[in-house]
CSV table of C-alpha atoms in Angstrom, one decimal:
chain,number,residue,atom,x,y,z
A,232,SER,CA,44.9,50.8,17.0
A,233,GLN,CA,41.3,49.1,18.8
A,234,LYS,CA,41.7,47.5,21.8
A,235,ILE,CA,39.2,45.9,24.3
A,236,GLU,CA,40.5,44.7,27.8
A,237,GLN,CA,38.7,42.4,30.1
A,238,ASN,CA,40.6,43.2,33.8
A,239,SER,CA,42.2,40.0,34.3
A,240,GLU,CA,42.2,36.5,33.6
A,241,ALA,CA,40.8,34.7,35.8
A,242,LEU,CA,38.3,35.5,39.0
A,243,ASN,CA,37.9,33.2,41.9
A,244,ILE,CA,35.4,34.1,44.4
A,245,GLN,CA,33.2,32.2,47.4
A,246,GLU,CA,29.4,31.2,46.6
A,247,GLY,CA,26.9,34.1,47.3
A,248,LYS,CA,29.1,36.8,46.4
A,249,THR,CA,29.1,39.1,43.9
A,250,ALA,CA,31.2,38.9,41.0
A,251,THR,CA,32.5,41.9,39.2
A,252,LEU,CA,33.9,41.5,35.8
A,253,THR,CA,35.2,44.4,33.8
A,254,CYS,CA,35.7,45.2,29.9
A,255,ASN,CA,37.4,48.6,29.0
A,256,TYR,CA,38.5,49.5,25.7
A,257,THR,CA,40.0,52.3,23.8
A,258,ASN,CA,39.9,53.8,20.0
A,259,TYR,CA,36.6,52.4,19.7
A,260,SER,CA,33.3,54.2,19.6
A,261,PRO,CA,30.4,51.3,20.3
A,262,ALA,CA,26.9,51.4,19.9
A,263,TYR,CA,26.8,48.2,21.2
A,264,LEU,CA,28.2,45.8,24.1
A,265,GLN,CA,27.3,42.9,24.6
A,266,TRP,CA,28.3,40.0,27.0
A,267,TYR,CA,28.3,36.3,26.6
A,268,ARG,CA,29.4,33.4,28.8
A,269,GLN,CA,31.5,30.4,27.3
A,270,ASP,CA,32.0,26.9,28.5
A,271,PRO,CA,35.0,24.8,28.3
A,272,GLY,CA,34.7,23.1,24.5
A,273,ARG,CA,31.3,24.9,23.6
A,274,GLY,CA,30.7,28.1,21.5
A,275,PRO,CA,29.7,31.6,23.1
A,276,VAL,CA,26.3,31.9,24.4
A,277,PHE,CA,25.2,35.6,24.5
A,278,LEU,CA,23.8,36.8,27.9
A,279,LEU,CA,23.0,40.8,27.5
A,280,LEU,CA,22.9,43.8,25.2
A,281,ILE,CA,23.3,47.6,26.1
A,282,ARG,CA,23.2,50.1,23.7
A,283,GLU,CA,25.4,53.4,24.1
A,284,ASN,CA,22.5,55.4,25.7
A,285,GLU,CA,21.7,53.2,28.1
A,286,LYS,CA,23.3,53.2,31.7
A,287,GLU,CA,22.4,50.1,32.9
A,288,LYS,CA,20.7,46.8,32.1
A,289,ARG,CA,19.0,43.7,34.3
A,290,LYS,CA,18.1,40.7,33.6
A,291,GLU,CA,17.6,38.1,36.6
A,292,ARG,CA,21.0,37.9,38.5
A,293,LEU,CA,23.2,39.6,35.9
A,294,LYS,CA,23.7,43.4,35.6
A,295,VAL,CA,25.2,45.1,33.2
A,296,THR,CA,26.6,49.2,33.1
A,297,PHE,CA,28.1,50.9,30.6
A,298,ASP,CA,30.0,54.3,30.6
A,299,THR,CA,31.1,55.7,27.3
A,300,THR,CA,33.1,58.2,29.4
A,301,LEU,CA,35.2,56.2,30.8
A,302,LYS,CA,35.1,53.3,28.1
A,303,GLN,CA,34.0,50.7,30.4
A,304,SER,CA,31.3,48.2,30.9
A,305,LEU,CA,31.2,46.5,34.0
A,306,PHE,CA,29.2,42.9,34.6
A,307,HIS,CA,28.0,41.7,37.7
A,308,ILE,CA,26.8,38.2,38.7
A,309,THR,CA,24.6,38.5,42.3
A,310,ALA,CA,24.4,35.4,44.3
A,311,SER,CA,26.5,33.8,42.5
A,312,GLN,CA,26.9,29.5,42.3
A,313,PRO,CA,29.2,27.3,41.0
A,314,ALA,CA,27.0,26.8,37.8
A,315,ASP,CA,28.4,30.3,37.0
A,316,SER,CA,31.5,29.2,36.5
A,317,ALA,CA,32.7,29.9,33.0
A,318,THR,CA,34.6,32.2,30.4
A,319,TYR,CA,33.2,35.9,29.9
A,320,LEU,CA,33.3,37.6,26.9
A,321,CYS,CA,32.6,41.1,25.9
A,322,ALA,CA,31.8,42.4,22.6
A,323,LEU,CA,31.8,45.6,21.2
A,324,SER,CA,30.1,46.6,17.6
A,325,PRO,CA,29.7,49.9,15.9
A,326,SER,CA,26.1,50.9,15.0
A,327,ASN,CA,25.8,50.4,11.0
A,328,ASN,CA,27.7,47.4,10.4
A,329,ASN,CA,28.7,43.7,11.6
A,330,ASP,CA,32.2,44.5,12.6
A,331,MET,CA,31.6,42.9,16.5
A,332,ARG,CA,35.4,42.4,18.5
A,333,PHE,CA,35.6,40.8,21.4
A,334,GLY,CA,37.5,40.6,24.5
A,335,ALA,CA,39.7,38.1,25.7
A,336,GLY,CA,37.6,36.5,28.2
A,337,THR,CA,37.3,36.4,32.0
A,338,ARG,CA,37.7,32.8,33.5
A,339,LEU,CA,35.1,33.3,36.5
A,340,THR,CA,35.3,30.5,39.3
A,341,VAL,CA,32.9,30.0,41.8
A,342,LYS,CA,33.8,28.0,45.3
A,343,PRO,CA,31.0,26.4,47.1
B,71,ASN,CA,16.0,23.3,16.8
B,72,ALA,CA,19.6,22.6,14.8
B,73,GLY,CA,20.7,26.3,15.1
B,74,VAL,CA,24.5,27.0,13.9
B,75,THR,CA,26.1,23.6,12.5
B,76,GLN,CA,29.5,23.4,11.7
B,77,THR,CA,31.8,20.7,9.9
B,78,PRO,CA,33.4,18.9,11.0
B,79,LYS,CA,34.4,19.2,14.5
B,80,PHE,CA,37.8,18.3,14.6
B,81,GLN,CA,40.5,18.1,11.2
B,82,VAL,CA,44.2,17.5,11.3
B,83,LEU,CA,46.1,19.0,7.9
B,84,LYS,CA,49.4,19.0,6.8
B,85,THR,CA,51.2,22.5,5.7
B,86,GLY,CA,50.1,23.1,2.5
B,87,GLN,CA,46.8,21.4,2.4
B,88,SER,CA,43.7,23.2,1.8
B,89,MET,CA,40.2,22.5,3.4
B,90,THR,CA,37.4,23.9,3.9
B,91,LEU,CA,35.0,24.8,6.9
B,92,GLN,CA,31.5,24.8,6.4
B,93,CYS,CA,28.8,26.3,8.4
B,94,ALA,CA,24.7,26.6,8.0
B,95,GLN,CA,22.3,28.1,9.8
B,96,ASP,CA,18.5,27.1,10.1
B,97,MET,CA,17.8,30.7,11.8
B,98,ASN,CA,16.5,33.1,8.6
B,99,HIS,CA,19.5,35.3,9.6
B,100,ASN,CA,20.9,37.8,7.3
B,101,SER,CA,24.4,38.0,8.9
B,102,MET,CA,27.2,35.5,9.3
B,103,TYR,CA,30.5,35.5,10.8
B,104,TRP,CA,33.4,33.5,10.6
B,105,TYR,CA,36.0,33.9,13.9
B,106,ARG,CA,39.4,32.2,15.4
B,107,GLN,CA,40.1,31.7,19.2
B,108,ASP,CA,43.2,31.3,20.3
B,109,PRO,CA,44.6,30.7,23.6
B,110,GLY,CA,45.2,34.3,25.5
B,111,MET,CA,43.4,36.1,22.4
B,112,GLY,CA,39.8,35.7,22.4
B,113,LEU,CA,37.5,35.9,19.3
B,114,ARG,CA,39.2,37.5,16.5
B,115,LEU,CA,37.0,38.0,13.2
B,116,ILE,CA,38.3,36.8,10.4
B,117,TYR,CA,35.3,37.5,7.7
B,118,TYR,CA,31.9,38.4,7.6
B,119,SER,CA,28.7,39.0,5.6
B,120,ALA,CA,25.7,40.9,6.2
B,121,SER,CA,23.2,39.4,4.0
B,122,GLU,CA,23.7,36.8,0.7
B,123,GLY,CA,26.4,37.6,-1.7
B,124,THR,CA,28.4,40.3,0.3
B,125,THR,CA,31.4,39.6,2.3
B,126,ASP,CA,33.7,41.9,4.0
B,127,LYS,CA,36.6,41.4,6.0
B,128,GLY,CA,37.4,41.7,9.6
B,129,GLU,CA,40.7,41.7,11.7
B,130,VAL,CA,42.6,38.9,10.4
B,131,PRO,CA,41.7,37.8,7.1
B,132,ASN,CA,45.1,36.9,5.5
B,133,GLY,CA,45.4,33.2,4.5
B,134,TYR,CA,41.5,32.8,4.3
B,135,ASN,CA,38.5,33.0,1.6
B,136,VAL,CA,35.0,32.6,2.2
B,137,SER,CA,32.1,32.3,0.1
B,138,ARG,CA,28.7,33.0,0.9
B,139,LEU,CA,26.7,30.4,-0.8
B,140,ASN,CA,23.1,31.3,-0.3
B,141,LYS,CA,21.4,32.7,2.6
B,142,ARG,CA,21.8,29.5,4.8
B,143,GLU,CA,25.3,28.7,4.4
B,144,PHE,CA,29.0,30.6,4.9
B,145,SER,CA,32.2,28.7,4.2
B,146,LEU,CA,35.3,29.4,5.3
B,147,ARG,CA,38.4,28.0,3.2
B,148,LEU,CA,42.1,27.4,3.7
B,149,GLU,CA,44.0,27.3,0.5
B,150,SER,CA,47.4,26.5,1.6
B,151,ALA,CA,47.1,25.8,5.3
B,152,ALA,CA,50.0,27.1,8.0
B,153,PRO,CA,51.2,26.2,11.4
B,154,SER,CA,49.9,29.7,12.4
B,155,GLN,CA,46.4,28.6,11.2
B,156,THR,CA,46.0,25.9,14.1
B,157,SER,CA,43.1,27.3,16.2
B,158,VAL,CA,39.1,26.9,17.0
B,159,TYR,CA,37.2,28.3,14.1
B,160,PHE,CA,33.5,29.5,15.1
B,161,CYS,CA,30.8,30.3,13.1
B,162,ALA,CA,28.0,32.8,14.3
B,163,SER,CA,24.8,34.0,12.5
B,164,SER,CA,23.0,37.1,13.9
B,165,PRO,CA,19.2,38.5,12.7
B,166,ARG,CA,20.9,42.2,12.9
B,167,ARG,CA,23.2,44.3,11.7
B,168,GLY,CA,25.2,46.0,14.9
B,169,SER,CA,22.4,45.5,17.7
B,170,GLY,CA,22.1,41.9,16.7
B,171,GLU,CA,23.5,38.9,19.2
B,172,LEU,CA,25.4,36.5,17.8
B,173,PHE,CA,24.5,32.9,17.6
B,174,PHE,CA,27.3,30.6,17.8
B,175,GLY,CA,28.2,26.8,16.3
B,176,GLU,CA,30.3,24.7,18.4
B,177,GLY,CA,33.1,25.1,16.9
B,178,SER,CA,35.8,23.3,14.7
B,179,ARG,CA,39.1,22.3,16.1
B,180,LEU,CA,42.0,22.7,13.4
B,181,THR,CA,45.3,21.6,14.2
B,182,VAL,CA,48.1,22.4,10.9
B,183,LEU,CA,51.3,20.0,11.5
């Protein structure tokens, strides 16, 4: 069966360091992979999208990589700040329909 | 700039009662979704609608029905609520199939006693 796994439930890092979150998938061939941020009691908010033929995407302090051979995406936040503390979700979708599936998320805490 | 609006925000039901969660978007998006979110399990897709008049089952459709009333509105109905349906429900919309980012509502917290 299809499975999407994010590396850990929680990740604690010191302010200023780079946070690296992992998303692994099995029995799936996504055309698109997205990352979302979710704050407590709120709906997820879109951050970045990367296509299967792209290796890397950047947006300000965020970087996403997508390795279809390893079936893995890495999400990096550089120069992390306490305001980056949230749960981060990865989501995968095929090219031709709307069946978008999410991982369980990683709760990131950035300590001052 | 309402985006995606869900009602109600909170609801408590007794086992066997029925209710409808309402969702409306004002962004002229074609695709709409219903997810449920449970601790440790992430967001699970219940139903989605690629366009007005069409609906498709997602990962966990049992016990739910949906209606795409028009382009703006996508409702989720629980005909006979069960404690296993206690969850936070999120509606989302997207401008494009597959490659479109999702815009989420703020969620509806449902408790079934």
